[in-house]
Tab-separated table of C-alpha atoms in Angstrom:
chain	number	residue	atom	x	y	z
A	1	LEU	CA	-0.148	-0.397	-22.451
A	2	THR	CA	-3.646	0.853	-21.522
A	3	VAL	CA	-5.982	-1.382	-19.509
A	4	ASP	CA	-9.678	-0.520	-19.164
A	5	GLY	CA	-12.109	-2.739	-17.248
A	6	CYS	CA	-10.356	-6.071	-17.821
A	7	LYS	CA	-10.751	-9.113	-15.578
A	8	PHE	CA	-7.602	-11.195	-14.999
A	9	HIS	CA	-8.719	-14.273	-13.056
A	10	HIS	CA	-7.070	-17.657	-12.363
A	11	ASN	CA	-3.968	-17.174	-14.505
A	12	HIS	CA	-0.571	-18.687	-13.645
A	13	SER	CA	3.053	-18.109	-14.607
A	14	ASP	CA	5.816	-20.515	-13.613
A	15	ARG	CA	8.178	-17.595	-13.142
A	16	SER	CA	6.849	-14.035	-12.847
A	17	GLY	CA	3.690	-12.070	-13.576
A	18	GLY	CA	0.756	-14.364	-12.858
A	19	ALA	CA	-1.683	-12.062	-14.648
A	20	MET	CA	0.602	-9.476	-16.299
A	21	ARG	CA	4.304	-8.941	-16.986
A	22	ILE	CA	4.968	-5.280	-17.855
A	23	GLU	CA	8.217	-3.903	-19.310
A	24	THR	CA	6.996	-0.515	-20.561
A	25	PHE	CA	4.575	2.309	-19.705
A	26	CYS	CA	1.212	1.150	-18.359
A	27	GLN	CA	-1.961	2.899	-17.234
A	28	PHE	CA	-5.226	1.632	-15.763
A	29	THR	CA	-8.176	3.774	-16.807
A	30	GLY	CA	-11.930	3.809	-17.387
A	31	GLU	CA	-13.760	0.909	-15.736
A	32	GLN	CA	-12.235	-1.020	-12.846
A	33	THR	CA	-9.713	-3.718	-13.722
A	34	ASP	CA	-9.947	-6.733	-11.402
A	35	ILE	CA	-6.851	-8.917	-10.883
A	36	CYS	CA	-7.849	-11.855	-8.705
A	37	ASN	CA	-6.718	-15.407	-7.845
A	38	ASN	CA	-3.640	-15.375	-10.059
A	39	SER	CA	-0.305	-16.927	-9.096
A	40	ALA	CA	3.359	-16.855	-10.054
A	41	GLY	CA	6.114	-19.290	-9.190
A	42	ILE	CA	8.587	-16.546	-8.281
A	43	MET	CA	7.506	-12.886	-8.398
A	44	GLY	CA	4.355	-10.833	-8.885
A	45	GLY	CA	1.360	-13.091	-8.405
A	46	GLY	CA	-0.851	-10.420	-9.966
A	47	ILE	CA	1.556	-8.072	-11.781
A	48	HIS	CA	5.304	-8.114	-12.428
A	49	MET	CA	6.867	-4.800	-13.482
A	50	TYR	CA	10.379	-5.326	-14.776
A	51	GLY	CA	12.301	-2.071	-14.862
A	52	TYR	CA	12.292	-0.701	-18.387
A	53	ALA	CA	13.367	-2.868	-21.300
A	54	ALA	CA	11.903	-0.888	-24.200
A	55	GLY	CA	15.173	0.493	-25.511
A	56	ASN	CA	17.577	3.266	-24.583
A	57	LEU	CA	15.685	6.571	-24.494
A	58	GLY	CA	18.479	8.395	-22.729
A	59	LYS	CA	17.922	9.799	-19.259
A	60	TYR	CA	14.266	9.438	-18.323
A	61	ASP	CA	11.836	9.582	-15.408
A	62	VAL	CA	9.523	6.589	-15.829
A	63	GLN	CA	6.085	6.914	-14.203
A	64	TYR	CA	3.572	4.191	-13.296
A	65	TYR	CA	0.165	4.985	-11.764
A	66	LEU	CA	-1.908	2.564	-9.686
A	67	THR	CA	-5.296	4.302	-9.552
A	68	GLU	CA	-8.838	3.694	-8.323
A	69	GLN	CA	-9.457	1.655	-11.455
A	70	LEU	CA	-7.206	-1.155	-10.153
A	71	ASN	CA	-8.276	-3.866	-7.691
A	72	VAL	CA	-5.628	-6.539	-6.992
A	73	HIS	CA	-6.663	-9.211	-4.489
A	74	ASP	CA	-6.194	-12.844	-3.492
A	75	ASN	CA	-3.080	-13.412	-5.622
A	76	THR	CA	0.025	-15.409	-4.580
A	77	ALA	CA	3.768	-15.593	-5.321
A	78	GLN	CA	7.047	-16.046	-3.480
A	79	TYR	CA	7.858	-12.324	-3.806
A	80	GLY	CA	5.076	-9.757	-4.079
A	81	GLY	CA	1.791	-11.611	-3.923
A	82	GLY	CA	0.002	-8.719	-5.637
A	83	LEU	CA	2.844	-6.852	-7.364
A	84	GLY	CA	6.560	-7.380	-7.899
A	85	PHE	CA	8.541	-4.351	-9.120
A	86	GLN	CA	12.100	-5.231	-10.058
A	87	LEU	CA	14.903	-3.079	-11.426
A	88	THR	CA	17.966	-5.084	-12.526
A	89	ALA	CA	21.300	-4.536	-14.245
A	90	GLY	CA	19.517	-5.105	-17.566
A	91	CYS	CA	17.848	-1.673	-17.513
A	92	GLN	CA	18.853	0.269	-20.634
A	93	LEU	CA	18.156	3.856	-19.572
A	94	GLU	CA	21.001	6.269	-18.928
A	95	ALA	CA	22.486	6.920	-15.511
A	96	GLY	CA	20.439	9.159	-13.235
A	97	SER	CA	17.065	7.981	-14.538
A	98	SER	CA	14.251	7.339	-12.073
A	99	PHE	CA	11.412	4.849	-11.779
A	100	ASN	CA	8.338	6.081	-9.932
A	101	LEU	CA	5.336	4.039	-8.831
A	102	HIS	CA	2.396	6.181	-7.664
A	103	PHE	CA	-0.145	4.419	-5.432
A	104	ASN	CA	-3.124	6.661	-6.152
A	105	GLY	CA	-6.263	4.916	-4.940
A	106	ALA	CA	-5.625	1.293	-5.907
A	107	LYS	CA	-6.736	-1.612	-3.734
A	108	PHE	CA	-4.221	-4.364	-2.932
A	109	ASP	CA	-5.968	-6.560	-0.376
A	110	ASN	CA	-5.709	-10.174	0.819
A	111	ASN	CA	-2.699	-11.135	-1.273
A	112	ARG	CA	-0.071	-13.591	-0.043
A	113	ALA	CA	3.670	-14.103	-0.518
A	114	THR	CA	5.688	-17.002	0.814
A	115	VAL	CA	9.035	-15.171	1.080
A	116	LYS	CA	8.776	-11.342	1.018
A	117	GLY	CA	6.140	-8.681	0.405
A	118	GLY	CA	2.619	-10.011	0.897
A	119	ALA	CA	1.086	-7.368	-1.403
A	120	VAL	CA	4.062	-5.513	-2.941
A	121	TYR	CA	7.755	-6.370	-3.428
A	122	PHE	CA	9.930	-3.431	-4.526
A	123	GLU	CA	13.558	-4.244	-5.407
A	124	ASN	CA	16.480	-2.265	-6.843
A	125	LEU	CA	19.300	-4.516	-8.096
A	126	SER	CA	20.610	-2.101	-10.731
A	127	ASP	CA	24.250	-1.149	-11.226
A	128	PRO	CA	25.084	1.365	-8.441
A	129	ALA	CA	27.187	3.325	-10.940
A	130	LYS	CA	24.008	4.243	-12.850
A	131	ASN	CA	22.518	5.889	-9.756
A	132	TYR	CA	18.940	4.978	-10.624
A	133	ALA	CA	16.258	6.153	-8.184
A	134	LEU	CA	13.409	3.742	-7.428
A	135	ASN	CA	10.499	5.490	-5.670
A	136	PHE	CA	7.200	4.119	-4.373
A	137	TYR	CA	4.716	6.880	-3.480
A	138	LEU	CA	2.139	5.651	-0.969
A	139	ASN	CA	-0.543	8.305	-1.381
A	140	ARG	CA	-4.018	6.780	-1.014
A	141	GLY	CA	-5.816	3.470	-1.377
A	142	SER	CA	-5.661	0.246	0.614
A	143	LEU	CA	-3.112	-2.433	1.458
A	144	ASN	CA	-5.187	-4.493	3.873
A	145	GLY	CA	-5.296	-8.115	4.992
A	146	ASN	CA	-2.153	-9.233	3.154
A	147	LYS	CA	0.158	-11.962	4.476
A	148	VAL	CA	3.683	-13.280	4.109
A	149	TYR	CA	4.580	-16.647	5.589
A	150	HIS	CA	6.735	-19.476	4.265
A	151	ASP	CA	4.731	-22.335	5.747
A	152	THR	CA	1.081	-23.284	6.107
A	153	GLU	CA	-1.682	-21.156	7.575
A	154	ASP	CA	-1.969	-23.657	10.420
A	155	HIS	CA	1.745	-23.153	11.135
A	156	TRP	CA	1.136	-19.411	11.134
A	157	ASN	CA	-1.645	-19.767	13.679
A	158	SER	CA	0.448	-21.915	16.014
A	159	TRP	CA	3.415	-19.557	15.615
A	160	LEU	CA	1.277	-16.572	16.555
A	161	TYR	CA	0.756	-18.053	19.982
A	162	GLY	CA	4.435	-18.524	20.644
A	163	SER	CA	5.422	-21.984	19.388
A	164	TYR	CA	7.356	-20.817	16.300
A	165	TYR	CA	10.574	-18.806	16.225
A	166	ASP	CA	13.458	-18.937	13.745
A	167	LYS	CA	13.826	-21.898	11.423
A	168	LYS	CA	16.972	-23.841	12.351
A	169	ASP	CA	19.268	-26.232	10.554
A	170	SER	CA	20.134	-29.758	11.714
A	171	GLY	CA	22.768	-28.355	14.078
A	172	GLY	CA	20.284	-26.090	15.813
A	173	ASN	CA	21.632	-22.896	14.225
A	174	VAL	CA	19.343	-20.218	12.823
A	175	GLU	CA	19.418	-20.342	9.041
A	176	SER	CA	21.437	-17.393	7.783
A	177	GLU	CA	18.769	-15.620	5.735
A	178	GLU	CA	15.788	-16.264	7.951
A	179	ALA	CA	15.850	-12.725	9.341
A	180	TYR	CA	14.934	-11.461	5.884
A	181	LYS	CA	12.380	-14.111	4.915
A	182	SER	CA	8.668	-13.765	5.598
A	183	CYS	CA	9.022	-9.998	6.037
A	184	GLY	CA	6.729	-7.166	4.958
A	185	GLY	CA	3.130	-8.305	5.258
A	186	ALA	CA	1.896	-5.504	2.973
A	187	GLY	CA	5.168	-4.350	1.389
A	188	TYR	CA	8.889	-5.150	1.236
A	189	VAL	CA	11.349	-2.522	-0.036
A	190	TYR	CA	14.998	-3.219	-0.890
A	191	ASN	CA	17.465	-0.445	-1.842
A	192	SER	CA	14.489	1.754	-2.735
A	193	ASN	CA	12.434	4.611	-1.336
A	194	ILE	CA	8.877	4.958	-0.060
A	195	GLY	CA	7.500	8.479	-0.097
A	196	TYR	CA	4.244	10.377	-0.476
A	197	GLU	CA	2.946	13.282	-2.538
A	198	PRO	CA	0.960	15.763	-0.403
A	199	ALA	CA	-1.364	16.871	-3.214
A	200	GLN	CA	-2.431	13.261	-3.814
A	201	ALA	CA	-2.556	12.265	-0.144
A	202	GLU	CA	-4.963	15.111	0.596
A	203	THR	CA	-7.586	13.683	-1.782
A	204	GLY	CA	-8.043	10.401	0.108
A	205	THR	CA	-6.659	8.077	2.758
A	206	LEU	CA	-4.208	5.197	2.773
A	207	THR	CA	-4.847	2.206	5.011
A	208	MET	CA	-2.500	-0.664	5.842
A	209	ASN	CA	-4.583	-2.647	8.312
A	210	GLY	CA	-4.696	-6.275	9.383
A	211	ASN	CA	-1.557	-7.448	7.572
A	212	LYS	CA	0.674	-10.273	8.869
A	213	ALA	CA	4.340	-11.194	8.513
A	214	MET	CA	5.710	-14.334	10.070
A	215	ARG	CA	9.077	-12.621	10.652
A	216	ARG	CA	9.424	-8.819	10.576
A	217	GLY	CA	7.319	-5.833	9.545
A	218	GLY	CA	3.650	-6.773	9.715
A	219	ALA	CA	2.845	-3.935	7.286
A	220	ILE	CA	6.161	-2.731	5.792
A	221	CYS	CA	9.771	-3.909	5.895
A	222	VAL	CA	12.562	-1.638	4.590
A	223	THR	CA	16.025	-3.108	3.970
A	224	GLY	CA	19.255	-2.411	2.118
A	225	THR	CA	21.654	0.526	1.867
A	226	LYS	CA	20.197	4.040	2.074
A	227	ALA	CA	16.692	2.698	1.630
A	228	SER	CA	14.016	4.909	3.144
A	229	ALA	CA	10.344	5.176	4.008
A	230	THR	CA	8.755	8.592	4.591
A	231	LEU	CA	5.281	7.746	5.842
A	232	ARG	CA	2.570	10.391	6.187
A	233	SER	CA	-1.223	10.614	6.191
A	234	LEU	CA	-1.835	6.917	6.635
A	235	GLN	CA	-3.334	4.443	9.051
A	236	ALA	CA	-1.532	1.196	9.926
A	237	ASP	CA	-3.611	-0.613	12.558
A	238	GLY	CA	-3.954	-4.187	13.766
A	239	ASN	CA	-0.914	-5.620	11.987
A	240	LYS	CA	1.080	-8.576	13.361
A	241	ALA	CA	4.600	-9.974	13.096
A	242	GLN	CA	7.230	-11.689	15.180
A	243	ASP	CA	9.239	-8.413	15.345
A	244	GLY	CA	7.881	-5.003	14.389
A	245	GLY	CA	4.143	-5.526	14.395
A	246	ALA	CA	3.654	-2.715	11.847
A	247	LEU	CA	7.085	-1.565	10.597
A	248	ALA	CA	10.632	-2.899	10.402
A	249	CYS	CA	13.836	-1.328	9.056
A	250	MET	CA	17.148	-3.180	8.698
A	251	SER	CA	20.225	-1.750	6.966
A	252	THR	CA	22.671	-3.959	5.098
A	253	SER	CA	25.103	-5.641	7.486
A	254	GLY	CA	28.321	-3.711	8.064
A	255	VAL	CA	27.293	-0.405	6.438
A	256	ALA	CA	28.514	2.890	7.843
A	257	GLU	CA	26.095	5.195	9.622
A	258	SER	CA	26.036	7.479	6.569
A	259	SER	CA	24.512	4.601	4.562
A	260	TYR	CA	21.868	3.571	7.100
A	261	SER	CA	18.343	2.953	5.904
A	262	LYS	CA	15.663	5.105	7.524
A	263	ILE	CA	11.990	5.341	8.443
A	264	SER	CA	10.401	8.749	9.047
A	265	LEU	CA	6.926	8.983	10.605
A	266	GLY	CA	4.617	11.996	10.745
A	267	ASP	CA	0.890	12.787	10.800
A	268	MET	CA	-0.090	9.118	10.881
A	269	GLU	CA	-1.495	6.446	13.166
A	270	LEU	CA	-0.026	3.127	14.347
A	271	ASP	CA	-2.694	1.618	16.598
A	272	GLY	CA	-3.170	-1.861	18.030
A	273	ASN	CA	-0.213	-3.570	16.362
A	274	THR	CA	1.327	-6.633	18.012
A	275	SER	CA	4.354	-8.897	17.883
A	276	ILE	CA	5.674	-11.708	20.054
A	277	GLY	CA	9.325	-10.642	20.091
A	278	TRP	CA	10.696	-7.122	19.730
A	279	GLY	CA	8.839	-3.943	18.804
A	280	GLY	CA	5.066	-4.073	19.093
A	281	ALA	CA	4.727	-1.361	16.426
A	282	VAL	CA	8.255	-0.629	15.120
A	283	TYR	CA	11.490	-2.664	14.904
A	284	ILE	CA	14.756	-0.872	13.981
A	285	GLU	CA	18.086	-2.647	13.454
A	286	ARG	CA	21.235	-0.774	12.431
A	287	SER	CA	19.003	1.977	11.006
A	288	LYS	CA	17.459	5.384	11.693
A	289	LEU	CA	13.982	6.236	12.962
A	290	GLU	CA	12.400	9.687	13.060
A	291	VAL	CA	9.100	10.014	14.936
A	292	GLY	CA	7.758	13.443	14.085
A	293	THR	CA	4.713	15.620	14.677
A	294	LYS	CA	1.372	13.829	14.996
A	295	ALA	CA	2.855	10.363	14.587
A	296	GLU	CA	0.756	8.342	17.012
A	297	ILE	CA	2.007	4.987	18.324
A	298	LEU	CA	-0.790	3.568	20.453
A	299	ASN	CA	-2.042	0.349	22.061
A	300	SER	CA	0.725	-1.886	20.728
A	301	SER	CA	2.221	-4.816	22.594
A	302	THR	CA	5.078	-7.304	22.528
A	303	TRP	CA	7.677	-8.773	24.886
A	304	ILE	CA	10.389	-6.105	24.539
A	305	GLY	CA	9.714	-2.552	23.328
A	306	GLY	CA	5.936	-2.310	23.409
A	307	GLY	CA	5.918	0.627	20.983
A	308	ILE	CA	9.439	0.790	19.515
A	309	TYR	CA	12.464	-1.517	19.664
A	310	ALA	CA	15.900	-0.389	18.391
A	311	CYS	CA	19.212	-2.265	18.397
A	312	ASP	CA	22.665	-2.565	16.815
A	313	ALA	CA	23.747	1.105	16.882
A	314	SER	CA	20.410	2.394	15.610
A	315	ILE	CA	19.575	6.096	15.881
A	316	ILE	CA	16.152	7.340	17.064
A	317	ASP	CA	14.820	10.902	17.072
A	318	ILE	CA	11.425	11.314	18.794
A	319	GLY	CA	9.655	14.657	18.491
A	320	ASP	CA	6.189	15.929	19.386
A	321	ALA	CA	4.449	12.561	19.115
A	322	PRO	CA	2.196	10.593	21.483
A	323	ILE	CA	3.555	7.140	22.350
A	324	SER	CA	0.785	5.925	24.635
A	325	SER	CA	-0.880	2.826	26.096
A	326	ASN	CA	1.700	0.397	24.737
A	327	LYS	CA	2.770	-2.699	26.685
A	328	ALA	CA	5.833	-4.896	27.122
A	329	THR	CA	4.576	-8.176	28.541
A	330	THR	CA	6.309	-10.979	30.415
A	331	ALA	CA	5.204	-13.759	28.077
A	332	SER	CA	8.868	-14.781	27.753
A	333	SER	CA	11.529	-15.091	30.477
A	334	ASP	CA	13.325	-11.972	29.235
A	335	GLY	CA	10.225	-9.962	28.325
A	336	GLY	CA	8.480	-7.086	30.064
A	337	LEU	CA	11.070	-4.430	29.141
A	338	GLY	CA	10.353	-0.978	27.720
A	339	GLY	CA	6.610	-0.433	27.493
A	340	GLY	CA	6.990	2.526	25.132
A	341	VAL	CA	10.564	2.307	23.816
A	342	PHE	CA	13.445	-0.113	24.277
């Protein structure tokens, strides 16, 4: 599938792929393609990429490129307001194949999801025995101003000032899956990997600014078993969430340390991110965090862990990185703990 200069506006799908549902190779080329104000009832308000259902080609490395010719904005869905990428047990390629999505200059701005992944939802539900690799390369482009919240905008605004916490059932108990709903304002990754390609990253910048998640990971939320995010050469500023104003990482409950999910930061900027719970910039639960050279965590604020919050046997390795001018405030009775790291 080759797309050149098309306009997909005001389309709707009751299930997935408001503008496009793609099950094979696709490239965007030539003039800019504009995907705007589309909606889907479940996944991929703008685009839904569904693994690879074009027949068994043996072992293969499938490549998708999101280039400067693609502008995806103001779309909505439950999962992945702009793009839903889903790999299921129905994939027909041989074991050991890989699926690679290269974010090379595309714009995914001002999209909204009601459950997970305001701009992008990236999910690997394939048979573990096939050992498929699902990789999302964040090289350059923009993921700005996206949102994920499962209520109204007015409810979001009231929550942001402290009147909304976890949704509870009639008995006052937190609903079991709420920790994983409304996560990943710009992107949500499950059992998959986020990486970058230096040669591409050097030709431009990647911004993830001004995104919001009602629950965790204002910009990105990484979950699952052995999921990972290696983040370099990017700017993630002014994002907001309840926990982890910019980033959140949560491994599957009960996994061994060897199967922890992980975030690795280097040569990047996290500036002015906020939350009203734990982790002004970064929230880590039962996971690993590496803060490497030139990873700046600045001017973030929350109640506990102004820069970084880690819990539940998480592992943190902090190297030559400035963690400066962050604040843990006393807006709650148990707040004001760990201005830089908790």
